[in-house]
């Protein structure tokens, strides 16, 4: 690594070009969903507002899937094709824009599950189980390798259509729909580096399903749920959520991406807002604002993450 002090000539800069620090822009990415072409993967820069661009395609089109990832890879697990739950996990590498490829399989075919991750591990929780309509299991992968998911433990309440987000050490599974098809306000937490059952964290401000969550390293923000509610918790502590503000519309089934500054909510079940990307500033409170648009209209039950989310900081 060269010494960067002083004034360099152009030839010195050229000779030492490989030693310069590389700036990696923070990006959000999302895939799948309920729309005509649900193999599509969209991505966008989180440095500025603007519209998404096409990345490539999933190995199979599906909705109700869950995303996990780190600064190197993103993996999408599960989902639904029609009414049939899927066990597929496929992934992309941030450094190479290309179609997703096979990673392995979940330990059970599931839809409407949530994902969270740190730099090492991705964990999926809950989901739609065709025999019970709500599932309490969590399962994980090591993101750097490929292979099938492994059992992690159980949620405190079996549920699907829940939110998931994390700090580098702790993951939260947020609200959802229980086995009786009723919305719940339960927030659970896990320690990502270990395995075991989830522990009660507190309650969301309202019981809801179809919500989505994103986080910085300190705060988890959750939005929507067939309403316009946004609330938040401080991840390192336990306790009930606090009101944050309102979404642009009454909607749900967003895909989220986050960095240490913003959370974006993309798509949603409200047809008039189904291609919109919204944003909030994590460290403050307030209503969401427009960020840009997806490449397709009326996208919902898709899943997203970012290359600098709260679990990586």
mmCIF file of C-alpha atoms in Angstrom:
data_model
loop_
_atom_site.group_PDB
_atom_site.id
_atom_site.type_symbol
_atom_site.label_atom_id
_atom_site.label_comp_id
_atom_site.label_asym_id
_atom_site.label_seq_id
_atom_site.Cartn_x
_atom_site.Cartn_y
_atom_site.Cartn_z
ATOM 1 C CA UNK A 1 0.000 0.000 0.000
ATOM 2 C CA UNK A 2 1.619 3.294 -1.050
ATOM 3 C CA UNK A 3 1.979 6.389 1.089
ATOM 4 C CA UNK A 4 -0.809 8.727 -0.057
ATOM 5 C CA UNK A 5 0.675 11.920 1.461
ATOM 6 C CA UNK A 6 2.077 14.743 -0.665
ATOM 7 C CA UNK A 7 1.515 15.602 -4.312
ATOM 8 C CA UNK A 8 1.944 12.784 -6.828
ATOM 9 C CA UNK A 9 2.766 13.118 -10.504
ATOM 10 C CA UNK A 10 0.459 11.453 -13.002
ATOM 11 C CA UNK A 11 3.017 8.694 -13.597
ATOM 12 C CA UNK A 12 3.231 7.972 -9.844
ATOM 13 C CA UNK A 13 -0.549 7.819 -9.632
ATOM 14 C CA UNK A 14 -0.674 5.385 -12.553
ATOM 15 C CA UNK A 15 2.101 3.153 -11.157
ATOM 16 C CA UNK A 16 0.319 2.841 -7.802
ATOM 17 C CA UNK A 17 -3.250 2.727 -9.083
ATOM 18 C CA UNK A 18 -3.870 -0.824 -7.767
ATOM 19 C CA UNK A 19 -3.053 0.286 -4.216
ATOM 20 C CA UNK A 20 -5.705 2.972 -3.985
ATOM 21 C CA UNK A 21 -8.707 2.267 -1.760
ATOM 22 C CA UNK A 22 -11.749 1.125 -3.742
ATOM 23 C CA UNK A 23 -15.057 2.884 -3.190
ATOM 24 C CA UNK A 24 -17.944 0.409 -3.163
ATOM 25 C CA UNK A 25 -21.315 2.185 -3.555
ATOM 26 C CA UNK A 26 -24.153 0.983 -1.367
ATOM 27 C CA UNK A 27 -26.785 -0.754 -3.430
ATOM 28 C CA UNK A 28 -30.207 -2.256 -2.898
ATOM 29 C CA UNK A 29 -31.511 -5.290 -4.741
ATOM 30 C CA UNK A 30 -34.831 -7.128 -4.895
ATOM 31 C CA UNK A 31 -36.266 -10.087 -6.767
ATOM 32 C CA UNK A 32 -39.399 -12.073 -7.471
ATOM 33 C CA UNK A 33 -42.907 -11.028 -6.529
ATOM 34 C CA UNK A 34 -46.443 -11.125 -7.853
ATOM 35 C CA UNK A 35 -46.251 -9.585 -11.294
ATOM 36 C CA UNK A 36 -46.190 -10.766 -14.896
ATOM 37 C CA UNK A 37 -42.438 -11.411 -14.970
ATOM 38 C CA UNK A 38 -41.516 -12.516 -11.464
ATOM 39 C CA UNK A 39 -38.062 -13.764 -12.356
ATOM 40 C CA UNK A 40 -36.816 -10.164 -12.568
ATOM 41 C CA UNK A 41 -34.035 -8.907 -10.271
ATOM 42 C CA UNK A 42 -33.924 -5.096 -9.879
ATOM 43 C CA UNK A 43 -31.131 -3.058 -8.296
ATOM 44 C CA UNK A 44 -30.493 0.593 -7.475
ATOM 45 C CA UNK A 45 -27.910 2.845 -5.868
ATOM 46 C CA UNK A 46 -28.710 3.885 -2.300
ATOM 47 C CA UNK A 47 -26.356 6.880 -2.504
ATOM 48 C CA UNK A 48 -28.924 9.025 -4.331
ATOM 49 C CA UNK A 49 -32.595 8.825 -5.220
ATOM 50 C CA UNK A 50 -33.513 7.385 -8.587
ATOM 51 C CA UNK A 51 -35.104 4.514 -10.485
ATOM 52 C CA UNK A 52 -34.074 0.862 -10.387
ATOM 53 C CA UNK A 53 -32.353 -0.979 -13.241
ATOM 54 C CA UNK A 54 -32.573 -4.582 -14.382
ATOM 55 C CA UNK A 55 -29.904 -6.908 -12.907
ATOM 56 C CA UNK A 56 -30.920 -10.273 -14.339
ATOM 57 C CA UNK A 57 -33.230 -13.130 -13.434
ATOM 58 C CA UNK A 58 -33.907 -15.644 -10.697
ATOM 59 C CA UNK A 59 -33.540 -19.337 -11.531
ATOM 60 C CA UNK A 60 -37.330 -19.625 -11.146
ATOM 61 C CA UNK A 61 -40.043 -16.995 -10.865
ATOM 62 C CA UNK A 62 -41.759 -16.968 -7.472
ATOM 63 C CA UNK A 63 -43.334 -14.678 -4.891
ATOM 64 C CA UNK A 64 -43.314 -14.605 -1.085
ATOM 65 C CA UNK A 65 -39.583 -15.424 -0.909
ATOM 66 C CA UNK A 66 -37.030 -14.202 1.656
ATOM 67 C CA UNK A 67 -33.651 -12.505 1.069
ATOM 68 C CA UNK A 68 -30.382 -12.702 3.018
ATOM 69 C CA UNK A 69 -26.961 -11.390 2.076
ATOM 70 C CA UNK A 70 -23.642 -9.771 2.874
ATOM 71 C CA UNK A 71 -21.268 -7.493 0.962
ATOM 72 C CA UNK A 72 -20.351 -10.347 -1.401
ATOM 73 C CA UNK A 73 -23.501 -12.363 -2.056
ATOM 74 C CA UNK A 74 -27.306 -12.225 -1.919
ATOM 75 C CA UNK A 75 -29.405 -15.396 -1.569
ATOM 76 C CA UNK A 76 -33.169 -15.736 -2.031
ATOM 77 C CA UNK A 77 -34.853 -18.666 -0.316
ATOM 78 C CA UNK A 78 -38.257 -20.282 -0.713
ATOM 79 C CA UNK A 79 -41.295 -18.613 -2.201
ATOM 80 C CA UNK A 80 -44.469 -19.721 -3.928
ATOM 81 C CA UNK A 81 -45.259 -20.790 -7.474
ATOM 82 C CA UNK A 82 -49.032 -20.629 -7.628
ATOM 83 C CA UNK A 83 -50.083 -22.121 -4.276
ATOM 84 C CA UNK A 84 -47.078 -24.466 -4.048
ATOM 85 C CA UNK A 85 -44.325 -23.599 -1.558
ATOM 86 C CA UNK A 86 -40.745 -23.914 -2.835
ATOM 87 C CA UNK A 87 -37.442 -24.959 -1.223
ATOM 88 C CA UNK A 88 -35.161 -23.281 -3.801
ATOM 89 C CA UNK A 89 -32.239 -21.083 -2.695
ATOM 90 C CA UNK A 90 -30.462 -19.187 -5.452
ATOM 91 C CA UNK A 91 -27.904 -16.398 -5.298
ATOM 92 C CA UNK A 92 -26.030 -13.643 -7.068
ATOM 93 C CA UNK A 93 -22.577 -12.163 -6.470
ATOM 94 C CA UNK A 94 -22.462 -8.372 -6.112
ATOM 95 C CA UNK A 95 -19.240 -8.116 -8.122
ATOM 96 C CA UNK A 96 -20.736 -9.743 -11.232
ATOM 97 C CA UNK A 97 -24.041 -8.718 -12.777
ATOM 98 C CA UNK A 98 -25.575 -11.980 -13.960
ATOM 99 C CA UNK A 99 -28.544 -14.266 -13.461
ATOM 100 C CA UNK A 100 -28.984 -16.038 -10.125
ATOM 101 C CA UNK A 101 -27.615 -19.576 -9.791
ATOM 102 C CA UNK A 102 -28.411 -22.501 -7.510
ATOM 103 C CA UNK A 103 -27.170 -22.297 -3.901
ATOM 104 C CA UNK A 104 -28.997 -25.271 -2.328
ATOM 105 C CA UNK A 105 -32.358 -25.897 -0.691
ATOM 106 C CA UNK A 106 -34.256 -24.875 2.410
ATOM 107 C CA UNK A 107 -34.916 -27.691 4.876
ATOM 108 C CA UNK A 108 -38.627 -27.318 4.085
ATOM 109 C CA UNK A 109 -40.560 -25.825 1.179
ATOM 110 C CA UNK A 110 -41.903 -22.468 2.408
ATOM 111 C CA UNK A 111 -43.375 -19.212 1.203
ATOM 112 C CA UNK A 112 -44.005 -15.892 2.974
ATOM 113 C CA UNK A 113 -40.866 -16.292 5.101
ATOM 114 C CA UNK A 114 -38.501 -13.537 6.281
ATOM 115 C CA UNK A 115 -34.716 -13.310 6.033
ATOM 116 C CA UNK A 116 -32.002 -11.546 8.019
ATOM 117 C CA UNK A 117 -28.222 -11.800 8.024
ATOM 118 C CA UNK A 118 -24.844 -10.611 9.209
ATOM 119 C CA UNK A 119 -21.585 -10.859 7.271
ATOM 120 C CA UNK A 120 -21.339 -14.618 7.846
ATOM 121 C CA UNK A 121 -24.773 -16.135 8.256
ATOM 122 C CA UNK A 122 -28.210 -15.788 6.693
ATOM 123 C CA UNK A 123 -31.246 -16.866 8.723
ATOM 124 C CA UNK A 124 -34.795 -17.402 7.484
ATOM 125 C CA UNK A 125 -37.708 -17.513 9.911
ATOM 126 C CA UNK A 126 -41.359 -18.515 9.748
ATOM 127 C CA UNK A 127 -43.212 -19.021 6.516
ATOM 128 C CA UNK A 128 -46.244 -20.521 4.848
ATOM 129 C CA UNK A 129 -46.461 -24.270 5.394
ATOM 130 C CA UNK A 130 -49.206 -25.815 3.275
ATOM 131 C CA UNK A 131 -50.228 -28.146 6.117
ATOM 132 C CA UNK A 132 -50.570 -25.519 8.857
ATOM 133 C CA UNK A 133 -50.474 -22.123 7.055
ATOM 134 C CA UNK A 134 -47.881 -20.851 9.543
ATOM 135 C CA UNK A 135 -44.458 -22.215 10.469
ATOM 136 C CA UNK A 136 -42.328 -21.625 13.556
ATOM 137 C CA UNK A 137 -38.948 -22.877 12.380
ATOM 138 C CA UNK A 138 -35.785 -20.886 11.634
ATOM 139 C CA UNK A 139 -33.010 -22.148 9.366
ATOM 140 C CA UNK A 140 -29.658 -20.767 8.277
ATOM 141 C CA UNK A 141 -26.896 -20.881 5.695
ATOM 142 C CA UNK A 142 -23.255 -19.813 5.691
ATOM 143 C CA UNK A 143 -23.355 -17.196 2.936
ATOM 144 C CA UNK A 144 -19.784 -17.699 1.699
ATOM 145 C CA UNK A 145 -20.391 -21.365 0.860
ATOM 146 C CA UNK A 146 -23.160 -23.143 -1.013
ATOM 147 C CA UNK A 147 -25.336 -25.940 0.303
ATOM 148 C CA UNK A 148 -28.621 -26.678 1.994
ATOM 149 C CA UNK A 149 -29.999 -24.753 4.969
ATOM 150 C CA UNK A 150 -29.600 -26.076 8.519
ATOM 151 C CA UNK A 151 -32.058 -25.910 11.417
ATOM 152 C CA UNK A 152 -31.509 -22.909 13.725
ATOM 153 C CA UNK A 153 -34.365 -23.182 16.254
ATOM 154 C CA UNK A 154 -37.964 -22.046 16.663
ATOM 155 C CA UNK A 155 -39.802 -18.741 16.803
ATOM 156 C CA UNK A 156 -41.927 -18.008 19.878
ATOM 157 C CA UNK A 157 -45.027 -17.851 17.640
ATOM 158 C CA UNK A 158 -45.538 -19.724 14.367
ATOM 159 C CA UNK A 159 -46.216 -17.155 11.667
ATOM 160 C CA UNK A 160 -45.743 -16.041 8.083
ATOM 161 C CA UNK A 161 -45.767 -12.687 6.237
ATOM 162 C CA UNK A 162 -43.388 -11.313 8.887
ATOM 163 C CA UNK A 163 -40.461 -8.874 8.763
ATOM 164 C CA UNK A 164 -36.783 -9.588 9.421
ATOM 165 C CA UNK A 165 -33.747 -7.343 10.036
ATOM 166 C CA UNK A 166 -30.539 -7.397 12.042
ATOM 167 C CA UNK A 167 -27.495 -5.785 13.591
ATOM 168 C CA UNK A 168 -24.169 -7.646 13.283
ATOM 169 C CA UNK A 169 -25.001 -9.675 16.407
ATOM 170 C CA UNK A 170 -28.774 -9.792 16.828
ATOM 171 C CA UNK A 171 -31.624 -10.597 14.460
ATOM 172 C CA UNK A 172 -35.282 -9.596 14.828
ATOM 173 C CA UNK A 173 -38.376 -11.296 13.398
ATOM 174 C CA UNK A 174 -41.229 -8.829 13.425
ATOM 175 C CA UNK A 175 -45.036 -9.364 13.653
ATOM 176 C CA UNK A 176 -46.778 -11.461 10.952
ATOM 177 C CA UNK A 177 -49.799 -13.752 10.540
ATOM 178 C CA UNK A 178 -50.280 -16.717 12.897
ATOM 179 C CA UNK A 179 -51.713 -20.208 12.427
ATOM 180 C CA UNK A 180 -55.253 -18.835 12.922
ATOM 181 C CA UNK A 181 -54.660 -16.346 10.064
ATOM 182 C CA UNK A 182 -54.701 -13.446 12.545
ATOM 183 C CA UNK A 183 -52.158 -10.625 12.572
ATOM 184 C CA UNK A 184 -49.831 -10.585 15.609
ATOM 185 C CA UNK A 185 -47.621 -7.900 17.191
ATOM 186 C CA UNK A 186 -44.888 -10.273 18.431
ATOM 187 C CA UNK A 187 -41.236 -9.273 17.987
ATOM 188 C CA UNK A 188 -38.670 -12.068 18.542
ATOM 189 C CA UNK A 189 -34.878 -11.879 18.656
ATOM 190 C CA UNK A 190 -31.985 -14.273 18.137
ATOM 191 C CA UNK A 191 -28.213 -14.129 18.457
ATOM 192 C CA UNK A 192 -27.124 -14.814 14.874
ATOM 193 C CA UNK A 193 -23.765 -16.429 15.680
ATOM 194 C CA UNK A 194 -25.384 -19.140 17.821
ATOM 195 C CA UNK A 195 -28.337 -21.442 17.261
ATOM 196 C CA UNK A 196 -31.363 -21.894 19.468
ATOM 197 C CA UNK A 197 -34.930 -20.784 19.930
ATOM 198 C CA UNK A 198 -35.960 -17.144 19.612
ATOM 199 C CA UNK A 199 -36.704 -14.978 22.664
ATOM 200 C CA UNK A 200 -39.496 -12.451 23.074
ATOM 201 C CA UNK A 201 -38.281 -8.890 22.410
ATOM 202 C CA UNK A 202 -41.496 -6.891 22.845
ATOM 203 C CA UNK A 203 -44.485 -5.840 20.751
ATOM 204 C CA UNK A 204 -44.992 -3.875 17.554
ATOM 205 C CA UNK A 205 -47.187 -0.771 17.857
ATOM 206 C CA UNK A 206 -49.998 -2.616 16.053
ATOM 207 C CA UNK A 207 -50.616 -6.255 15.118
ATOM 208 C CA UNK A 208 -50.026 -6.620 11.391
ATOM 209 C CA UNK A 209 -48.966 -8.929 8.566
ATOM 210 C CA UNK A 210 -47.362 -8.283 5.177
ATOM 211 C CA UNK A 211 -44.929 -5.809 6.729
ATOM 212 C CA UNK A 212 -41.238 -5.390 5.866
ATOM 213 C CA UNK A 213 -38.237 -4.481 8.037
ATOM 214 C CA UNK A 214 -34.817 -2.904 7.528
ATOM 215 C CA UNK A 215 -32.086 -1.785 9.887
ATOM 216 C CA UNK A 216 -28.912 0.091 10.634
ATOM 217 C CA UNK A 217 -26.533 -1.439 13.162
ATOM 218 C CA UNK A 218 -28.578 0.118 15.974
ATOM 219 C CA UNK A 219 -32.209 0.557 14.896
ATOM 220 C CA UNK A 220 -34.789 -1.645 13.144
ATOM 221 C CA UNK A 221 -37.535 0.133 11.204
ATOM 222 C CA UNK A 222 -40.654 -1.742 10.013
ATOM 223 C CA UNK A 223 -43.236 -0.412 7.559
ATOM 224 C CA UNK A 224 -46.577 -1.345 6.090
ATOM 225 C CA UNK A 225 -48.608 -4.427 6.872
ATOM 226 C CA UNK A 226 -51.781 -3.613 4.929
ATOM 227 C CA UNK A 227 -51.680 -0.217 6.640
ATOM 228 C CA UNK A 228 -49.414 2.826 6.517
ATOM 229 C CA UNK A 229 -47.718 2.320 9.912
ATOM 230 C CA UNK A 230 -43.949 2.699 10.401
ATOM 231 C CA UNK A 231 -42.473 1.867 13.810
ATOM 232 C CA UNK A 232 -39.016 1.139 15.199
ATOM 233 C CA UNK A 233 -37.029 -0.490 17.994
ATOM 234 C CA UNK A 234 -33.464 -0.183 19.257
ATOM 235 C CA UNK A 235 -31.954 -3.582 18.438
ATOM 236 C CA UNK A 236 -29.485 -3.855 21.335
ATOM 237 C CA UNK A 237 -32.242 -3.498 23.938
ATOM 238 C CA UNK A 238 -35.627 -5.166 24.362
ATOM 239 C CA UNK A 239 -39.014 -3.485 24.627
ATOM 240 C CA UNK A 240 -42.023 -2.390 22.642
ATOM 241 C CA UNK A 241 -41.804 -0.533 19.347
ATOM 242 C CA UNK A 242 -42.287 3.235 19.021
ATOM 243 C CA UNK A 243 -44.154 5.103 16.285
ATOM 244 C CA UNK A 244 -41.876 6.358 13.503
ATOM 245 C CA UNK A 245 -44.239 7.897 10.938
ATOM 246 C CA UNK A 246 -46.394 6.875 7.967
ATOM 247 C CA UNK A 247 -45.902 5.236 4.589
ATOM 248 C CA UNK A 248 -47.042 7.021 1.406
ATOM 249 C CA UNK A 249 -50.027 4.669 1.115
ATOM 250 C CA UNK A 250 -51.917 1.938 2.934
ATOM 251 C CA UNK A 251 -50.045 -1.083 1.643
ATOM 252 C CA UNK A 252 -47.851 -4.073 2.450
ATOM 253 C CA UNK A 253 -45.653 -6.811 0.946
ATOM 254 C CA UNK A 254 -42.725 -4.471 0.265
ATOM 255 C CA UNK A 255 -39.124 -5.456 -0.384
ATOM 256 C CA UNK A 256 -36.682 -3.597 1.863
ATOM 257 C CA UNK A 257 -33.036 -2.617 1.553
ATOM 258 C CA UNK A 258 -31.009 -0.608 4.047
ATOM 259 C CA UNK A 259 -27.656 0.900 4.838
ATOM 260 C CA UNK A 260 -26.606 2.830 7.931
ATOM 261 C CA UNK A 261 -28.561 5.883 6.761
ATOM 262 C CA UNK A 262 -31.812 4.886 5.022
ATOM 263 C CA UNK A 263 -34.313 2.055 4.644
ATOM 264 C CA UNK A 264 -36.056 1.724 1.289
ATOM 265 C CA UNK A 265 -39.451 0.052 0.824
ATOM 266 C CA UNK A 266 -40.108 -1.066 -2.751
ATOM 267 C CA UNK A 267 -43.278 -2.244 -4.464
ATOM 268 C CA UNK A 268 -46.330 -3.119 -2.399
ATOM 269 C CA UNK A 269 -49.882 -4.338 -2.722
ATOM 270 C CA UNK A 270 -51.470 -0.958 -3.428
ATOM 271 C CA UNK A 271 -51.867 -0.955 -7.219
ATOM 272 C CA UNK A 272 -51.395 2.796 -7.539
ATOM 273 C CA UNK A 273 -48.055 2.592 -5.714
ATOM 274 C CA UNK A 274 -46.939 -0.887 -6.801
ATOM 275 C CA UNK A 275 -43.748 0.241 -8.556
ATOM 276 C CA UNK A 276 -42.711 2.978 -6.101
ATOM 277 C CA UNK A 277 -39.574 2.907 -3.961
ATOM 278 C CA UNK A 278 -39.987 4.874 -0.704
ATOM 279 C CA UNK A 279 -37.345 5.807 1.857
ATOM 280 C CA UNK A 280 -36.970 6.852 5.482
ATOM 281 C CA UNK A 281 -33.911 8.136 7.345
ATOM 282 C CA UNK A 282 -33.226 5.554 10.054
ATOM 283 C CA UNK A 283 -31.721 7.809 12.720
ATOM 284 C CA UNK A 284 -34.673 10.221 12.687
ATOM 285 C CA UNK A 285 -38.453 9.769 12.663
ATOM 286 C CA UNK A 286 -40.949 10.964 10.081
ATOM 287 C CA UNK A 287 -43.034 9.920 7.090
ATOM 288 C CA UNK A 288 -41.544 8.123 4.109
ATOM 289 C CA UNK A 289 -40.698 10.027 0.927
ATOM 290 C CA UNK A 290 -40.464 9.016 -2.715
ATOM 291 C CA UNK A 291 -37.134 7.508 -3.814
ATOM 292 C CA UNK A 292 -37.802 6.325 -7.373
ATOM 293 C CA UNK A 293 -39.510 3.548 -9.342
ATOM 294 C CA UNK A 294 -38.968 -0.135 -10.062
ATOM 295 C CA UNK A 295 -38.534 -1.412 -13.627
ATOM 296 C CA UNK A 296 -42.000 -3.031 -13.530
ATOM 297 C CA UNK A 297 -45.401 -1.925 -12.289
ATOM 298 C CA UNK A 298 -47.451 -3.484 -9.485
ATOM 299 C CA UNK A 299 -44.707 -5.523 -7.815
ATOM 300 C CA UNK A 300 -45.432 -7.098 -4.426
ATOM 301 C CA UNK A 301 -44.385 -10.085 -2.312
ATOM 302 C CA UNK A 302 -40.852 -9.559 -3.603
ATOM 303 C CA UNK A 303 -37.759 -9.719 -1.352
ATOM 304 C CA UNK A 304 -34.742 -7.450 -1.055
ATOM 305 C CA UNK A 305 -31.597 -6.518 0.830
ATOM 306 C CA UNK A 306 -28.513 -4.301 0.455
ATOM 307 C CA UNK A 307 -24.737 -4.671 0.382
ATOM 308 C CA UNK A 308 -24.285 -2.490 3.493
ATOM 309 C CA UNK A 309 -27.296 -3.279 5.675
ATOM 310 C CA UNK A 310 -27.335 -3.136 9.473
ATOM 311 C CA UNK A 311 -26.003 -6.663 9.919
ATOM 312 C CA UNK A 312 -22.753 -5.809 8.115
ATOM 313 C CA UNK A 313 -21.697 -2.647 9.975
#
